Amino acid sequence: MERLAMWSVLVGILAACAMVGFALGRAEAADAQEPMLSHDVYFTLNDNSPAAKEKLVAACKKYLADHPGTVWFAAGPRAEEFQRDVNDRDYDVALHLVFKNKAAHDQYSVHPRHQQFIEENKENWKKVRVFDSYIGPFSHGDVPMPKEVKTPKAAKKTAKG
């Protein structure tokens, strides 16, 4: 009888562990399905000299890189050599950020470093255009995905080819 009671307790513990694992797995799956957020900002400057453009790019790197939840960061001047009819040339500097999710973007937008970036640079902004879009990690070419970003199984299959 004691043996049966011990087995019952053991089975109960295993069932509880399985339920907790199932719940954690569902939460992880929900995180994996949450889309990343691409935040692209295009600055047109009052003073668009090469020095002014480089100053803004340096400020982007100083204040906007390495925020929690950032998957990708890049900033740079417009590529002048691209002058096809389809090229939008109405900007001087581009900022590209991809966040793990909307919540990471929302934290970034109110962060003191982001606010300081705005305060220190806004006087030279003639126009600022912001493009936010939800994206999935389907292909990153030769750029490896950061380990903290969870990729849905279907996207992993697509990314591998």
Coordinates of N, CA, C and O in Angstrom, one line a residue:
M1 N 0.8 -1.2 0.0 CA 0.0 0.0 0.0 C 0.9 1.3 0.0 O 0.6 2.2 -0.7
E2 N 2.0 1.2 0.8 CA 2.9 2.4 0.9 C 3.5 2.6 -0.5 O 3.7 3.7 -0.9
R3 N 3.8 1.5 -1.2 CA 4.4 1.6 -2.5 C 3.5 2.3 -3.5 O 3.8 3.1 -4.3
L4 N 2.2 1.9 -3.4 CA 1.2 2.5 -4.3 C 1.0 4.0 -4.0 O 0.9 4.8 -4.9
A5 N 1.1 4.3 -2.7 CA 0.9 5.7 -2.4 C 2.1 6.5 -2.9 O 2.0 7.7 -3.4
M6 N 3.3 6.0 -2.8 CA 4.5 6.7 -3.3 C 4.5 6.8 -4.8 O 4.8 7.9 -5.3
W7 N 4.0 5.8 -5.5 CA 3.8 5.9 -7.0 C 2.8 6.9 -7.3 O 3.0 7.7 -8.3
S8 N 1.7 7.0 -6.6 CA 0.7 8.0 -6.8 C 1.2 9.4 -6.7 O 1.0 10.3 -7.5
V9 N 2.1 9.6 -5.6 CA 2.7 10.9 -5.4 C 3.6 11.3 -6.5 O 3.6 12.4 -7.1
L10 N 4.4 10.3 -6.9 CA 5.4 10.5 -8.0 C 4.7 10.8 -9.3 O 5.0 11.8 -10.0
V11 N 3.6 10.1 -9.6 CA 2.8 10.4 -10.8 C 2.2 11.8 -10.8 O 2.2 12.5 -11.7
G12 N 1.7 12.2 -9.6 CA 1.2 13.5 -9.4 C 2.2 14.6 -9.6 O 1.9 15.6 -10.3
I13 N 3.4 14.4 -9.1 CA 4.5 15.4 -9.3 C 4.9 15.5 -10.8 O 5.0 16.6 -11.3
L14 N 5.0 14.3 -11.4 CA 5.3 14.3 -12.9 C 4.2 15.0 -13.7 O 4.5 15.8 -14.6
A15 N 3.0 14.8 -13.3 CA 1.9 15.4 -14.1 C 1.9 17.0 -13.8 O 1.7 17.7 -14.8
A16 N 2.2 17.4 -12.6 CA 2.3 18.8 -12.3 C 3.5 19.4 -13.1 O 3.3 20.5 -13.7
C17 N 4.6 18.8 -13.2 CA 5.8 19.3 -13.9 C 5.4 19.4 -15.4 O 5.8 20.3 -16.1
A18 N 4.7 18.4 -15.9 CA 4.3 18.4 -17.3 C 3.4 19.5 -17.6 O 3.5 20.2 -18.6
M19 N 2.4 19.8 -16.7 CA 1.5 21.0 -16.9 C 2.3 22.3 -16.9 O 2.0 23.2 -17.7
V20 N 3.2 22.4 -15.9 CA 4.0 23.7 -15.9 C 4.8 23.8 -17.2 O 4.9 24.9 -17.8
G21 N 5.5 22.7 -17.6 CA 6.2 22.7 -18.9 C 5.3 23.1 -20.0 O 5.7 23.9 -20.9
F22 N 4.2 22.6 -20.1 CA 3.2 22.9 -21.1 C 2.9 24.4 -21.1 O 2.9 25.0 -22.2
A23 N 2.6 24.9 -19.9 CA 2.3 26.3 -19.8 C 3.4 27.2 -20.3 O 3.3 28.2 -21.0
L24 N 4.6 26.9 -19.8 CA 5.8 27.6 -20.2 C 6.0 27.5 -21.7 O 6.4 28.5 -22.4
G25 N 5.8 26.4 -22.3 CA 6.0 26.2 -23.7 C 5.0 27.0 -24.5 O 5.3 27.6 -25.5
R26 N 3.7 27.1 -24.0 CA 2.7 27.9 -24.7 C 3.1 29.4 -24.6 O 3.0 30.1 -25.5
A27 N 3.7 29.8 -23.4 CA 4.1 31.2 -23.3 C 5.2 31.5 -24.3 O 5.3 32.6 -24.9
E28 N 6.2 30.6 -24.3 CA 7.3 30.7 -25.3 C 6.8 30.8 -26.7 O 7.3 31.6 -27.5
A29 N 5.9 30.0 -27.0 CA 5.3 29.9 -28.4 C 4.6 31.3 -28.7 O 4.7 31.8 -29.8
A30 N 3.9 31.8 -27.7 CA 3.3 33.1 -27.9 C 4.3 34.2 -28.2 O 4.2 35.0 -29.1
D31 N 5.4 34.2 -27.4 CA 6.5 35.1 -27.6 C 7.1 35.0 -29.0 O 7.4 35.9 -29.7
A32 N 7.3 33.7 -29.5 CA 7.9 33.4 -30.8 C 7.0 33.9 -31.9 O 7.5 34.3 -32.9
Q33 N 5.7 34.0 -31.7 CA 4.7 34.4 -32.7 C 4.6 36.0 -32.7 O 4.1 36.5 -33.7
E34 N 5.1 36.7 -31.7 CA 5.0 38.1 -31.6 C 5.9 38.7 -32.7 O 7.1 38.4 -32.7
P35 N 5.4 39.6 -33.5 CA 6.3 40.1 -34.6 C 7.3 41.1 -34.1 O 7.0 41.8 -33.1
M36 N 8.4 41.2 -34.8 CA 9.4 42.3 -34.5 C 8.8 43.6 -35.1 O 7.9 43.6 -35.9
L37 N 9.4 44.7 -34.6 CA 8.9 46.0 -35.1 C 10.1 46.7 -35.7 O 11.2 46.9 -35.1
S38 N 10.0 47.0 -37.0 CA 11.0 47.8 -37.7 C 10.6 49.3 -37.6 O 9.5 49.7 -37.9
H39 N 11.6 50.0 -37.1 CA 11.4 51.5 -36.9 C 12.5 52.2 -37.7 O 13.7 52.2 -37.4
D40 N 12.0 52.8 -38.9 CA 12.9 53.5 -39.8 C 12.6 55.0 -39.8 O 11.4 55.4 -39.9
V41 N 13.6 55.8 -39.6 CA 13.5 57.2 -39.5 C 14.4 57.9 -40.5 O 15.5 57.5 -40.6
Y42 N 13.8 58.8 -41.2 CA 14.5 59.5 -42.3 C 14.5 61.0 -42.0 O 13.4 61.6 -41.8
F43 N 15.7 61.5 -41.8 CA 15.9 62.9 -41.4 C 16.3 63.8 -42.6 O 17.3 63.5 -43.3
T44 N 15.6 64.9 -42.8 CA 16.0 65.9 -43.7 C 16.5 67.0 -42.9 O 15.9 67.5 -42.0
L45 N 17.7 67.5 -43.2 CA 18.4 68.5 -42.3 C 18.4 69.9 -42.9 O 18.4 70.0 -44.1
N46 N 18.4 70.8 -42.0 CA 18.5 72.2 -42.4 C 19.9 72.4 -43.0 O 20.1 73.0 -44.1
D47 N 20.9 72.1 -42.2 CA 22.3 72.1 -42.6 C 22.6 70.7 -43.0 O 22.8 69.8 -42.2
N48 N 22.7 70.4 -44.3 CA 22.9 69.0 -44.8 C 24.3 68.8 -45.3 O 24.6 68.0 -46.2
S49 N 25.3 69.6 -44.8 CA 26.7 69.4 -45.1 C 27.2 68.0 -44.7 O 26.6 67.4 -43.8
P50 N 28.2 67.5 -45.3 CA 28.8 66.2 -44.9 C 29.1 66.2 -43.4 O 28.8 65.2 -42.7
A51 N 29.6 67.3 -42.8 CA 29.9 67.3 -41.4 C 28.6 67.2 -40.5 O 28.6 66.5 -39.5
A52 N 27.6 67.9 -41.0 CA 26.3 67.8 -40.2 C 25.7 66.4 -40.3 O 25.1 65.9 -39.3
K53 N 25.8 65.8 -41.4 CA 25.3 64.4 -41.6 C 26.0 63.5 -40.7 O 25.4 62.7 -40.0
E54 N 27.3 63.6 -40.7 CA 28.2 62.7 -39.8 C 27.9 63.0 -38.3 O 27.9 62.0 -37.5
K55 N 27.7 64.2 -38.0 CA 27.3 64.5 -36.6 C 26.1 63.8 -36.2 O 26.0 63.3 -35.0
L56 N 25.0 63.8 -37.0 CA 23.8 63.2 -36.7 C 24.0 61.6 -36.6 O 23.4 61.0 -35.7
V57 N 24.7 61.1 -37.5 CA 25.0 59.6 -37.5 C 25.7 59.3 -36.2 O 25.4 58.3 -35.5
A58 N 26.7 60.1 -35.8 CA 27.4 59.9 -34.6 C 26.5 59.9 -33.3 O 26.6 59.1 -32.4
A59 N 25.5 60.9 -33.4 CA 24.6 61.0 -32.3 C 23.7 59.8 -32.2 O 23.3 59.3 -31.1
C60 N 23.3 59.3 -33.4 CA 22.4 58.1 -33.5 C 23.2 56.9 -32.8 O 22.6 56.2 -31.9
K61 N 24.4 56.8 -33.1 CA 25.2 55.7 -32.5 C 25.4 55.9 -31.0 O 25.3 54.9 -30.3
K62 N 25.6 57.1 -30.6 CA 25.8 57.4 -29.2 C 24.6 57.1 -28.3 O 24.7 56.5 -27.3
Y63 N 23.4 57.6 -28.8 CA 22.2 57.6 -28.0 C 21.2 56.5 -28.3 O 20.4 56.2 -27.5
L64 N 21.3 56.0 -29.5 CA 20.2 55.1 -29.9 C 20.6 53.6 -30.1 O 19.7 52.8 -30.2
A65 N 21.8 53.3 -30.1 CA 22.3 51.9 -30.3 C 22.2 51.3 -28.9 O 22.3 51.9 -27.9
D66 N 22.1 50.0 -28.9 CA 22.3 49.1 -27.7 C 21.2 49.3 -26.7 O 21.4 49.1 -25.5
H67 N 20.0 49.7 -27.1 CA 18.9 49.7 -26.2 C 18.4 48.3 -25.9 O 18.4 47.4 -26.9
P68 N 17.8 47.9 -24.8 CA 17.3 46.6 -24.5 C 16.2 46.3 -25.6 O 15.4 47.1 -25.9
G69 N 16.3 45.1 -26.1 CA 15.3 44.6 -27.0 C 15.6 45.0 -28.5 O 14.8 44.7 -29.4
T70 N 16.7 45.6 -28.7 CA 17.1 45.9 -30.1 C 17.7 44.7 -30.8 O 18.7 44.1 -30.2
V71 N 17.2 44.4 -31.9 CA 17.7 43.2 -32.7 C 18.7 43.7 -33.7 O 19.7 43.1 -34.1
W72 N 18.5 44.9 -34.3 CA 19.3 45.5 -35.3 C 19.3 47.0 -35.2 O 18.3 47.6 -34.9
F73 N 20.5 47.6 -35.4 CA 20.7 49.0 -35.4 C 21.6 49.4 -36.6 O 22.6 48.7 -36.8
A74 N 21.2 50.4 -37.3 CA 22.1 51.0 -38.3 C 21.7 52.4 -38.6 O 20.5 52.8 -38.4
A75 N 22.7 53.3 -38.9 CA 22.4 54.7 -39.2 C 23.5 55.1 -40.2 O 24.6 54.7 -40.2
G76 N 23.1 56.0 -41.2 CA 24.0 56.4 -42.2 C 23.4 57.4 -43.1 O 22.2 57.6 -43.2
P77 N 24.3 58.1 -43.9 CA 23.8 59.1 -44.8 C 23.2 58.5 -46.1 O 23.5 57.3 -46.3
R78 N 22.4 59.2 -46.8 CA 21.8 58.7 -48.0 C 22.9 58.4 -49.0 O 23.9 59.0 -49.1
A79 N 22.7 57.3 -49.7 CA 23.6 56.8 -50.7 C 23.4 57.7 -52.0 O 22.5 57.4 -52.7
E80 N 24.2 58.7 -52.2 CA 24.1 59.7 -53.2 C 24.1 59.1 -54.7 O 23.4 59.6 -55.5
E81 N 24.8 58.0 -54.9 CA 24.9 57.4 -56.2 C 23.6 56.8 -56.7 O 23.5 56.5 -57.9
F82 N 22.6 56.5 -55.9 CA 21.4 55.9 -56.3 C 20.4 57.0 -56.7 O 19.9 57.7 -55.8
Q83 N 20.2 57.2 -58.0 CA 19.4 58.3 -58.5 C 18.3 57.9 -59.5 O 18.0 58.6 -60.4
R84 N 17.8 56.6 -59.3 CA 16.8 56.2 -60.2 C 15.5 56.9 -59.9 O 15.3 57.5 -58.8
D85 N 14.5 56.8 -60.8 CA 13.2 57.4 -60.6 C 12.5 56.9 -59.3 O 11.8 57.6 -58.7
V86 N 12.8 55.6 -59.0 CA 12.1 55.0 -57.8 C 12.8 55.4 -56.5 O 12.3 55.1 -55.4
N87 N 14.0 56.0 -56.5 CA 14.7 56.3 -55.3 C 14.1 57.6 -54.7 O 14.1 58.6 -55.3
D88 N 13.7 57.5 -53.4 CA 13.2 58.6 -52.7 C 14.5 59.3 -52.1 O 15.2 58.8 -51.4
R89 N 14.7 60.5 -52.5 CA 16.0 61.3 -52.2 C 15.6 62.4 -51.2 O 16.4 63.3 -51.1
D90 N 14.5 62.4 -50.6 CA 14.0 63.5 -49.8 C 14.4 63.3 -48.3 O 13.6 63.4 -47.4
Y91 N 15.7 62.9 -48.1 CA 16.2 62.8 -46.7 C 17.8 62.9 -46.8 O 18.3 62.8 -47.9
D92 N 18.4 63.1 -45.7 CA 19.8 63.2 -45.6 C 20.5 62.0 -44.8 O 21.5 61.6 -45.2
V93 N 19.8 61.6 -43.8 CA 20.3 60.6 -42.9 C 19.2 59.6 -42.6 O 18.0 60.0 -42.3
A94 N 19.5 58.3 -42.6 CA 18.5 57.3 -42.3 C 18.9 56.5 -41.0 O 20.1 56.3 -40.8
L95 N 17.9 56.2 -40.2 CA 18.1 55.4 -39.0 C 17.3 54.2 -39.1 O 16.1 54.3 -39.4
H96 N 17.8 53.0 -38.9 CA 17.1 51.8 -39.0 C 17.3 51.0 -37.7 O 18.4 50.7 -37.3
L97 N 16.1 50.7 -37.0 CA 16.1 49.9 -35.8 C 15.1 48.8 -36.0 O 14.0 49.0 -36.5
V98 N 15.5 47.6 -35.5 CA 14.5 46.5 -35.4 C 14.5 46.1 -34.0 O 15.5 45.8 -33.4
F99 N 13.2 46.1 -33.4 CA 13.1 45.8 -32.0 C 12.5 44.4 -32.0 O 11.7 43.9 -32.8
K100 N 12.8 43.7 -30.9 CA 12.3 42.3 -30.6 C 10.7 42.3 -30.7 O 10.2 41.3 -31.2
N101 N 10.1 43.4 -30.2 CA 8.6 43.4 -30.2 C 8.2 44.9 -30.0 O 9.1 45.8 -29.8
K102 N 6.9 45.1 -30.0 CA 6.4 46.5 -29.8 C 6.8 47.0 -28.4 O 7.1 48.2 -28.3
A103 N 6.8 46.2 -27.4 CA 7.1 46.6 -26.1 C 8.5 47.2 -26.0 O 8.7 48.2 -25.3
A104 N 9.4 46.5 -26.7 CA 10.8 47.0 -26.7 C 10.9 48.4 -27.3 O 11.6 49.3 -26.8
H105 N 10.1 48.6 -28.4 CA 10.1 49.9 -29.1 C 9.5 50.9 -28.1 O 10.0 52.1 -28.0
D106 N 8.4 50.6 -27.4 CA 7.8 51.5 -26.5 C 8.7 52.0 -25.4 O 8.7 53.1 -25.0
Q107 N 9.5 51.0 -24.9 CA 10.4 51.4 -23.8 C 11.5 52.3 -24.4 O 11.9 53.3 -23.7
Y108 N 12.0 52.0 -25.6 CA 13.0 52.8 -26.3 C 12.5 54.3 -26.5 O 13.2 55.2 -26.2
S109 N 11.3 54.4 -26.9 CA 10.7 55.7 -27.3 C 10.7 56.7 -26.1 O 10.8 57.9 -26.3
V110 N 10.6 56.2 -24.9 CA 10.5 57.1 -23.7 C 11.8 57.1 -22.9 O 12.0 57.7 -21.9
H111 N 12.8 56.3 -23.4 CA 14.1 56.2 -22.6 C 14.8 57.5 -22.6 O 14.8 58.3 -23.6
P112 N 15.5 57.9 -21.5 CA 16.2 59.2 -21.4 C 17.2 59.4 -22.5 O 17.4 60.5 -23.0
R113 N 17.9 58.3 -22.9 CA 18.9 58.5 -24.0 C 18.2 58.9 -25.3 O 18.7 59.8 -26.1
H114 N 17.1 58.4 -25.6 CA 16.3 58.7 -26.8 C 15.9 60.2 -26.7 O 16.0 60.9 -27.7
Q115 N 15.3 60.6 -25.5 CA 14.9 61.9 -25.3 C 16.0 62.9 -25.4 O 15.9 64.0 -26.0
Q116 N 17.2 62.6 -24.9 CA 18.4 63.4 -25.0 C 18.8 63.6 -26.5 O 19.2 64.7 -26.9
F117 N 18.8 62.5 -27.3 CA 19.1 62.5 -28.7 C 18.2 63.6 -29.4 O 18.7 64.4 -30.2
I118 N 16.9 63.5 -29.1 CA 16.0 64.5 -29.7 C 16.3 65.9 -29.3 O 16.4 66.8 -30.2
E119 N 16.5 66.1 -28.0 CA 16.8 67.5 -27.5 C 18.1 68.1 -28.2 O 18.1 69.2 -28.6
E120 N 19.1 67.3 -28.3 CA 20.4 67.7 -28.8 C 20.4 67.9 -30.3 O 21.3 68.6 -30.8
N121 N 19.5 67.3 -31.0 CA 19.6 67.3 -32.5 C 18.5 67.9 -33.2 O 18.6 68.2 -34.4
K122 N 17.4 68.1 -32.6 CA 16.1 68.6 -33.3 C 16.2 69.9 -34.0 O 15.5 70.2 -35.0
E123 N 17.1 70.8 -33.5 CA 17.2 72.1 -34.1 C 17.7 72.0 -35.6 O 17.3 72.9 -36.4
N124 N 18.4 71.0 -36.0 CA 18.8 70.9 -37.4 C 17.9 70.0 -38.2 O 18.2 69.8 -39.4
W125 N 16.7 69.6 -37.7 CA 15.8 68.8 -38.4 C 14.8 69.7 -39.2 O 14.0 70.4 -38.6
K126 N 14.9 69.6 -40.5 CA 13.9 70.3 -41.3 C 12.6 69.4 -41.4 O 11.5 70.0 -41.4
K127 N 12.8 68.1 -41.6 CA 11.7 67.2 -41.6 C 12.1 65.8 -41.1 O 13.2 65.4 -41.4
V128 N 11.2 65.2 -40.4 CA 11.5 63.8 -39.9 C 10.3 62.9 -40.3 O 9.2 63.3 -40.0
R129 N 10.6 61.8 -41.0 CA 9.6 60.9 -41.3 C 9.9 59.5 -40.6 O 11.0 59.1 -40.7
V130 N 8.9 59.0 -40.0 CA 9.0 57.7 -39.3 C 8.1 56.6 -39.9 O 7.0 56.9 -40.2
F131 N 8.7 55.5 -40.2 CA 8.0 54.4 -40.8 C 8.2 53.2 -39.8 O 9.3 52.7 -39.7
D132 N 7.1 52.8 -39.2 CA 7.0 51.6 -38.3 C 6.3 50.5 -39.0 O 5.2 50.7 -39.5
S133 N 6.8 49.3 -39.0 CA 6.1 48.1 -39.6 C 6.5 46.9 -38.8 O 7.6 46.8 -38.2
Y134 N 5.5 46.0 -38.7 CA 5.8 44.7 -38.1 C 6.4 43.8 -39.1 O 6.0 43.7 -40.3
I135 N 7.4 43.1 -38.7 CA 8.2 42.2 -39.6 C 8.4 40.8 -39.0 O 8.3 40.7 -37.8
G136 N 8.6 39.8 -39.8 CA 9.0 38.5 -39.4 C 10.4 38.2 -39.8 O 10.9 38.7 -40.8
P137 N 11.0 37.3 -39.0 CA 12.4 37.0 -39.3 C 12.6 35.9 -40.3 O 13.0 34.8 -40.1
F138 N 12.2 36.2 -41.6 CA 12.2 35.1 -42.6 C 13.5 35.0 -43.3 O 13.9 33.9 -43.7
S139 N 14.3 36.0 -43.4 CA 15.6 35.9 -44.1 C 16.5 37.0 -43.6 O 16.0 38.2 -43.7
H140 N 17.7 36.7 -43.3 CA 18.6 37.8 -42.9 C 19.9 37.6 -43.7 O 21.0 38.1 -43.3
G141 N 19.9 36.9 -44.8 CA 21.1 36.7 -45.6 C 22.2 36.2 -44.8 O 22.1 35.2 -44.1
D142 N 23.3 36.8 -44.9 CA 24.5 36.3 -44.2 C 24.6 36.8 -42.7 O 25.5 36.5 -42.0
V143 N 23.6 37.6 -42.3 CA 23.6 38.2 -41.0 C 22.9 37.2 -40.0 O 21.8 36.9 -40.2
P144 N 23.6 36.7 -39.0 CA 23.0 35.7 -38.1 C 22.0 36.4 -37.2 O 22.1 37.6 -36.9
M145 N 20.9 35.7 -36.9 CA 19.9 36.1 -35.9 C 20.5 36.2 -34.5 O 21.2 35.2 -34.1
P146 N 20.2 37.2 -33.8 CA 20.7 37.2 -32.4 C 20.0 36.1 -31.6 O 18.9 35.7 -31.9
K147 N 20.7 35.6 -30.6 CA 20.2 34.4 -29.9 C 18.9 34.7 -29.1 O 18.1 33.8 -28.9
E148 N 18.7 35.9 -28.6 CA 17.5 36.2 -27.8 C 16.3 36.3 -28.6 O 15.2 36.4 -28.0
V149 N 16.3 36.4 -29.9 CA 15.1 36.5 -30.7 C 14.6 35.1 -31.0 O 15.4 34.3 -31.6
K150 N 13.4 34.8 -30.7 CA 12.8 33.5 -30.9 C 12.2 33.5 -32.3 O 11.4 34.4 -32.6
T151 N 12.6 32.5 -33.1 CA 12.0 32.5 -34.5 C 11.0 31.4 -34.6 O 11.2 30.3 -34.2
P152 N 9.8 31.7 -35.1 CA 8.8 30.7 -35.3 C 9.3 29.6 -36.2 O 10.1 29.8 -37.1
K153 N 8.9 28.3 -36.0 CA 9.3 27.2 -36.7 C 9.2 27.3 -38.2 O 10.1 27.0 -39.0
A154 N 8.1 27.9 -38.7 CA 7.9 28.1 -40.1 C 8.9 29.0 -40.7 O 9.4 28.9 -41.8
A155 N 9.2 30.1 -39.9 CA 10.2 31.1 -40.4 C 11.6 30.4 -40.4 O 12.4 30.7 -41.3
K156 N 11.9 29.6 -39.4 CA 13.2 28.9 -39.4 C 13.4 28.1 -40.7 O 14.4 28.1 -41.3
K157 N 12.3 27.4 -41.0 CA 12.4 26.5 -42.2 C 12.6 27.3 -43.4 O 13.4 27.0 -44.3
T158 N 11.9 28.5 -43.6 CA 12.0 29.3 -44.7 C 13.4 29.9 -44.8 O 14.0 30.0 -45.8
A159 N 13.9 30.4 -43.6 CA 15.2 31.0 -43.6 C 16.3 30.1 -44.0 O 17.3 30.5 -44.6
K160 N 16.2 28.8 -43.7 CA 17.2 27.8 -44.0 C 17.1 27.4 -45.5 O 18.0 26.8 -46.0
G161 N 16.0 27.7 -46.1 CA 15.9 27.5 -47.6 C 15.1 26.3 -47.8 O 14.9 25.5 -48.6

